[in-house]
Short mmCIF file of the C-alpha atoms (twelve columns), coordinates in Angstrom:
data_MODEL
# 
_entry.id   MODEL 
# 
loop_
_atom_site.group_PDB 
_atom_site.id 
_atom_site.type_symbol 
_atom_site.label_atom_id 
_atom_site.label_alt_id 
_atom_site.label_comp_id 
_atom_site.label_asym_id 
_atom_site.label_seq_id 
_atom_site.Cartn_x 
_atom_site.Cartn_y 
_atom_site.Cartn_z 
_atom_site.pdbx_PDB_model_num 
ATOM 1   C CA . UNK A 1   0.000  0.000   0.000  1 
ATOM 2   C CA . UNK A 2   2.935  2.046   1.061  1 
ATOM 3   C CA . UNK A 3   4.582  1.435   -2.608 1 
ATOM 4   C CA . UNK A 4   1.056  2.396   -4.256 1 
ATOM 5   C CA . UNK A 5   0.398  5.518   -2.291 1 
ATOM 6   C CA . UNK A 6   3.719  6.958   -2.817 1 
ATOM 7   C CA . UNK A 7   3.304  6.258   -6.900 1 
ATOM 8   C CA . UNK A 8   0.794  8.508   -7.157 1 
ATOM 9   C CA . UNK A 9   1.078  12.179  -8.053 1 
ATOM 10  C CA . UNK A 10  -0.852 14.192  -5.540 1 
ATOM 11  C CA . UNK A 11  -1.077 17.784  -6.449 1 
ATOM 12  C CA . UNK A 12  -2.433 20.327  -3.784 1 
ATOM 13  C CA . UNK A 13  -3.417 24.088  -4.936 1 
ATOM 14  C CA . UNK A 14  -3.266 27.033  -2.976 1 
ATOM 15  C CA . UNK A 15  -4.154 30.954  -3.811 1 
ATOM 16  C CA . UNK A 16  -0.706 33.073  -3.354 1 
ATOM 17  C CA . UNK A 17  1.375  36.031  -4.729 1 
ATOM 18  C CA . UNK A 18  -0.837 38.102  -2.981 1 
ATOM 19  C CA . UNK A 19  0.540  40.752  -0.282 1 
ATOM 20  C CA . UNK A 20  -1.453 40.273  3.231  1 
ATOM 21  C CA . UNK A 21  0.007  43.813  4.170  1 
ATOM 22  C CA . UNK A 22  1.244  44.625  7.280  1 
ATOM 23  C CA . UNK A 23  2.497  42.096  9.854  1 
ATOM 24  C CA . UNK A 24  1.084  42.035  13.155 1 
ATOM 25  C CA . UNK A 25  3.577  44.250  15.648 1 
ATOM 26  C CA . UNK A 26  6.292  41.730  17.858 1 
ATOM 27  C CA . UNK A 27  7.643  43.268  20.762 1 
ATOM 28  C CA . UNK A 28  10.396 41.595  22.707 1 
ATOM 29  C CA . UNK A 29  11.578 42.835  26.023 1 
ATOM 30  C CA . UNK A 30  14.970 41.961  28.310 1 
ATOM 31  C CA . UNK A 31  16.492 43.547  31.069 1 
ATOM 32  C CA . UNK A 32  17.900 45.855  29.202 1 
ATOM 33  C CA . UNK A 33  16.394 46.218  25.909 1 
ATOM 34  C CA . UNK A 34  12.839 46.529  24.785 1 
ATOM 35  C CA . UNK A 35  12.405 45.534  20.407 1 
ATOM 36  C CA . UNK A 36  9.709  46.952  18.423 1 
ATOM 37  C CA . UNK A 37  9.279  45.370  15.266 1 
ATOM 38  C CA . UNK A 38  6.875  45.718  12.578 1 
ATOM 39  C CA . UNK A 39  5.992  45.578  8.683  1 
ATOM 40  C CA . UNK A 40  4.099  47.663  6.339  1 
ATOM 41  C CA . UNK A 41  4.109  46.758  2.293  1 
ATOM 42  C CA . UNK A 42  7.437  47.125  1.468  1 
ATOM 43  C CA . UNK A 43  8.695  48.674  4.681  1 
ATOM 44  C CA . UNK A 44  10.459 47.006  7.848  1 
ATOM 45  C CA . UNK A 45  10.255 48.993  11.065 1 
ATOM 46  C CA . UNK A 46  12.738 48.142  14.294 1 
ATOM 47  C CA . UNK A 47  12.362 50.256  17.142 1 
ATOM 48  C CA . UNK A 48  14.766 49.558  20.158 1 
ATOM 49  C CA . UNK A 49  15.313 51.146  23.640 1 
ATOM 50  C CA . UNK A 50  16.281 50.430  27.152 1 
ATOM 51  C CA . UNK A 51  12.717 49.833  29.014 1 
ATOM 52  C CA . UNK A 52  10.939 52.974  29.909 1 
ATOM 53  C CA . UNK A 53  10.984 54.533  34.065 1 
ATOM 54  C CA . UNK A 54  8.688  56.894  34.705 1 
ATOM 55  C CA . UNK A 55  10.022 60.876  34.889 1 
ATOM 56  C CA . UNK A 56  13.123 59.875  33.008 1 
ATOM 57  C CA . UNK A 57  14.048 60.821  29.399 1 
ATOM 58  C CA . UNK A 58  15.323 57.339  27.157 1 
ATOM 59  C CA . UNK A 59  17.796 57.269  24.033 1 
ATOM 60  C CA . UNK A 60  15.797 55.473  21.366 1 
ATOM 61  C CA . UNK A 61  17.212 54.057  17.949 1 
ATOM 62  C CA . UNK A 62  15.056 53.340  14.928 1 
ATOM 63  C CA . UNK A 63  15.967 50.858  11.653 1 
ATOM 64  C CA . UNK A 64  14.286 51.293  8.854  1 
ATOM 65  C CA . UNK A 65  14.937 48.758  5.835  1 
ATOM 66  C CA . UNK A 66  13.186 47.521  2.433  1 
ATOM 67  C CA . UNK A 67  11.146 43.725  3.865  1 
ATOM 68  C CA . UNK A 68  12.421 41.972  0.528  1 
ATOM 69  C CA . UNK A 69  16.269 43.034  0.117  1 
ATOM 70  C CA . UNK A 70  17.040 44.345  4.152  1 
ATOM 71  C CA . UNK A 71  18.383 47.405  2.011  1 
ATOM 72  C CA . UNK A 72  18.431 50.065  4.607  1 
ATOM 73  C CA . UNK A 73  16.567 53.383  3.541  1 
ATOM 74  C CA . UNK A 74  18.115 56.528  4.527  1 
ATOM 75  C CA . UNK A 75  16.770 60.305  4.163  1 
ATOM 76  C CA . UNK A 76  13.490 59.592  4.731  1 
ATOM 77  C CA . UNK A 77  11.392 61.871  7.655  1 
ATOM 78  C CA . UNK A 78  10.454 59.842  10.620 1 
ATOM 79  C CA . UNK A 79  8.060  60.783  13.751 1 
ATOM 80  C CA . UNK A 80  7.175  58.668  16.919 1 
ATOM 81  C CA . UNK A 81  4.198  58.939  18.320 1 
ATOM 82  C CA . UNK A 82  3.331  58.189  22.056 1 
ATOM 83  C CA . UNK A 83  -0.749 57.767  22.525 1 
ATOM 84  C CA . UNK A 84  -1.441 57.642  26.648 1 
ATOM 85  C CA . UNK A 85  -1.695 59.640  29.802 1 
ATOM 86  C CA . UNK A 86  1.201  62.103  28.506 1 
ATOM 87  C CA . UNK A 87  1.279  61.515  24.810 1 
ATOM 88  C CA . UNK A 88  3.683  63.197  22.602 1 
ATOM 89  C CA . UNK A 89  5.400  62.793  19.438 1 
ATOM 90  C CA . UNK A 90  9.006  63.131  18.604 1 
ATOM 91  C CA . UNK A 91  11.081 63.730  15.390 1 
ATOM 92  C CA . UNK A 92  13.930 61.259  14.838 1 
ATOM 93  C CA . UNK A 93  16.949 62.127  13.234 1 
ATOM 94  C CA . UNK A 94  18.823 59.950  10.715 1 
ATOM 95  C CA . UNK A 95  22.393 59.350  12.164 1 
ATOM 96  C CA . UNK A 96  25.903 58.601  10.255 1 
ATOM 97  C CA . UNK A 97  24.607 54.705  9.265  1 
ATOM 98  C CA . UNK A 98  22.432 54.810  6.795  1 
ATOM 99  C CA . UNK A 99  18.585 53.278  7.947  1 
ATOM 100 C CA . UNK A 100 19.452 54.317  11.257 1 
ATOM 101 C CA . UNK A 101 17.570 56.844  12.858 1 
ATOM 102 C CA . UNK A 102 18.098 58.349  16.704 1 
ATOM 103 C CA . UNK A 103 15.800 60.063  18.886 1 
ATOM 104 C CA . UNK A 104 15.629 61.060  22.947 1 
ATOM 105 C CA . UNK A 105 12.111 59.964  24.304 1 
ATOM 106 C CA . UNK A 106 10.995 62.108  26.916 1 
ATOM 107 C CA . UNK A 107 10.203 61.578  30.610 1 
ATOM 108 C CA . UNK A 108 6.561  60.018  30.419 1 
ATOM 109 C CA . UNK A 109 4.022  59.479  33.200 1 
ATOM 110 C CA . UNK A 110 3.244  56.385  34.762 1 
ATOM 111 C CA . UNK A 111 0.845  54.262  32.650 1 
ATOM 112 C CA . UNK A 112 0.165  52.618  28.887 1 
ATOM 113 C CA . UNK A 113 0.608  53.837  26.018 1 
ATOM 114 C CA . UNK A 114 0.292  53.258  22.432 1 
ATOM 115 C CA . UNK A 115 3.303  53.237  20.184 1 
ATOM 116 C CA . UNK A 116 3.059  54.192  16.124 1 
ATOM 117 C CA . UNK A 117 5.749  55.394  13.984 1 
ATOM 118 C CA . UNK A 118 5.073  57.984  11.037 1 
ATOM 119 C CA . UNK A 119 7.473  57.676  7.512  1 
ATOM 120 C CA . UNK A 120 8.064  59.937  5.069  1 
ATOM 121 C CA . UNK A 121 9.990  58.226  2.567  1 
ATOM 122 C CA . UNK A 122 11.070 58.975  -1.220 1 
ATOM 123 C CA . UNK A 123 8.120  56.832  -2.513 1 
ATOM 124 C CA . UNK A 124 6.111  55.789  1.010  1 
ATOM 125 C CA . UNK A 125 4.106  57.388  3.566  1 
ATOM 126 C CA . UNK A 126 2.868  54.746  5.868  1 
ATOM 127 C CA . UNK A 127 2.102  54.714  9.906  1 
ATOM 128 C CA . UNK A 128 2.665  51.693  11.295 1 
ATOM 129 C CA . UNK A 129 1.196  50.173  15.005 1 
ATOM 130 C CA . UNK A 130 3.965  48.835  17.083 1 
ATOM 131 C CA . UNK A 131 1.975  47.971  20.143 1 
ATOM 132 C CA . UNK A 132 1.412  49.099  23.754 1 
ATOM 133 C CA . UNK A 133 3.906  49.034  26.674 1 
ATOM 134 C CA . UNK A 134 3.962  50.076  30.278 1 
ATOM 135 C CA . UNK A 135 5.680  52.882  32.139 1 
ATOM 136 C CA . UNK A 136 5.921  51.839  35.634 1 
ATOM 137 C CA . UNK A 137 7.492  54.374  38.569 1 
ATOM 138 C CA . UNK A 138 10.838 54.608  39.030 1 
ATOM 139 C CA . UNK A 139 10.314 54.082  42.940 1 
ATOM 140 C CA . UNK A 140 8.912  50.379  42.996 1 
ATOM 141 C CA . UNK A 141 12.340 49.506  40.826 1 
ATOM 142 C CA . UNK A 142 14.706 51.818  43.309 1 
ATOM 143 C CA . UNK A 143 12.430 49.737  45.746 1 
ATOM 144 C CA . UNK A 144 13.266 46.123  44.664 1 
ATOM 145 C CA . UNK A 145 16.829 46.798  44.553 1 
ATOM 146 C CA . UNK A 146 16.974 48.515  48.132 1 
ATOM 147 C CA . UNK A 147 15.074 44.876  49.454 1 
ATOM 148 C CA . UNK A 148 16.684 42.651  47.048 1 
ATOM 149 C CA . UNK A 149 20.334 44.503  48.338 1 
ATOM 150 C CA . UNK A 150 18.852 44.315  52.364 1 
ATOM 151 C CA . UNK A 151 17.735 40.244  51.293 1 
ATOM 152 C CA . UNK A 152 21.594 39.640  50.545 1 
ATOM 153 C CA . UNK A 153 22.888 41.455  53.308 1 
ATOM 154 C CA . UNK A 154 20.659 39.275  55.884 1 
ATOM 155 C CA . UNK A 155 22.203 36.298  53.959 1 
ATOM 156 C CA . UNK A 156 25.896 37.061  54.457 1 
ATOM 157 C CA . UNK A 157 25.618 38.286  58.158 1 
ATOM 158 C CA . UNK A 158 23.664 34.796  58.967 1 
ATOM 159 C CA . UNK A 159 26.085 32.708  56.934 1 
ATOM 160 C CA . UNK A 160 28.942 34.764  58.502 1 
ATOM 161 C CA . UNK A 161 27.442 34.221  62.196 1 
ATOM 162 C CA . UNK A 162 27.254 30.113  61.406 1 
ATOM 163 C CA . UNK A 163 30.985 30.215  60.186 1 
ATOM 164 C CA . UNK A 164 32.139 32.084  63.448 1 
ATOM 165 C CA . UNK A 165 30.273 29.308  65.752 1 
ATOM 166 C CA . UNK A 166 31.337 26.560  63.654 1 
ATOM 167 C CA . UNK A 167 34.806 27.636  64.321 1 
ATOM 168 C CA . UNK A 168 34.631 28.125  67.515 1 
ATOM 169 C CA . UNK A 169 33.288 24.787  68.239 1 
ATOM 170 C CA . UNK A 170 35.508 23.057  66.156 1 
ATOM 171 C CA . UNK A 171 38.585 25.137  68.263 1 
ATOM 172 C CA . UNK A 172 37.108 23.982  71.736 1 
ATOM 173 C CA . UNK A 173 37.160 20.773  70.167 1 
ATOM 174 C CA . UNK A 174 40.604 20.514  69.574 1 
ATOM 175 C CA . UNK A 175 41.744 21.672  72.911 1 
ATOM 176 C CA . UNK A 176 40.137 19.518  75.429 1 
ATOM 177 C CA . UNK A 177 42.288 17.047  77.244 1 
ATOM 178 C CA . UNK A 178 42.633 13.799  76.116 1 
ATOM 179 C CA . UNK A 179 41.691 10.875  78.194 1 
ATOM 180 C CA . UNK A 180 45.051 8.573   78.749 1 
ATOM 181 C CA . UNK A 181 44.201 4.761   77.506 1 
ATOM 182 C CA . UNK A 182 44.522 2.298   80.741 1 
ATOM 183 C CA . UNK A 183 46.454 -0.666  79.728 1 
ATOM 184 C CA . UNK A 184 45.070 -4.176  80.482 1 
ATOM 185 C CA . UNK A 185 47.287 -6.834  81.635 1 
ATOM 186 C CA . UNK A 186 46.198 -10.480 81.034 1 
ATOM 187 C CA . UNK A 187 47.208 -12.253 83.486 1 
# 
């Protein structure tokens, strides 16, 4: 059956070449990074900066590149916008590598908010949806170090206290007398 099965020519037909537009938004966080990434036609759209604190301004860097080739575009006129409880928008600059683009966000309130970016190119003019993200207060993070720091510091002064008795019993130990073995005679 195996032999008969894999004789015949199975064909299977499926509608393509078409263009879906643009890709859902992927946003990938670390410690220290935060990715935006995101499609539309012809254009691909990386957004990267350190994760946001509230009340404090963040360096931001912006790639812009053709989907297809990963040609980067240069010269074209790029503005990110921030929708939420402070929103604002902010002009990026195109730095000394070409599809590179820099911009300062600025100190933002606590809470969500939208991100879209705005390009002006030669031949496009597309605004794309990279997703929401969070802006928590800088206090709860100053907060987790100060008990994360206070956690360790409990840690070492107990493991430093069991060392010091352990010692110390292992010392008084070592100096007690020793009894003298009595010798048996058979007689």
């Amino acid at each position: 059956m195996f032999i008969a099965a894999s004789l015949c020519r199975v064909e299977a037909r499926a509608h393509g070449g078409e263009d879906h537009g643009e890709s859902q938004p992927r946003i990938t966080a670390t410690a220290t990074e935060v990715k935006h990434l995101a499609r539309a036609g012809d254009l691909e759209i990386l957004v990267k900066h350190a994760p946001i604190s509230a009340d404090q301004a963040t360096a931001a860097r912006i790639f812009l590149s053709r989907y297809a080739t990963n040609e980067p575009i240069g010269k074209a006129h790029i503005t990110l916008r921030l929708a939420g409880p402070a929103g604002t928008e902010v002009a990026a600059k195109e730095s000394r590598t070409a599809g590179q683009y820099e911009l300062e966000l600025p100190p933002l309130s606590p809470g969500t908010y939208r991100l879209s970016v705005r390009v002006e190119a030669a031949s496009e003019n597309v605004e794309v949806d990279l997703g929401t993200f969070e802006v928590a207060l800088a206090n709860s993070a100053v907060r987790d170090d100060f008990s994360t720091s206070r956690l360790f510091a409990w840690f070492m002064l107990f493991g430093i206290a069991a060392a010091s008795a352990l010692f110390f019993v292992w010392r008084i130990a070592g100096r007690r007398p020793k009894k003298e073995a009595k010798e048996a005679t058979v007689v």
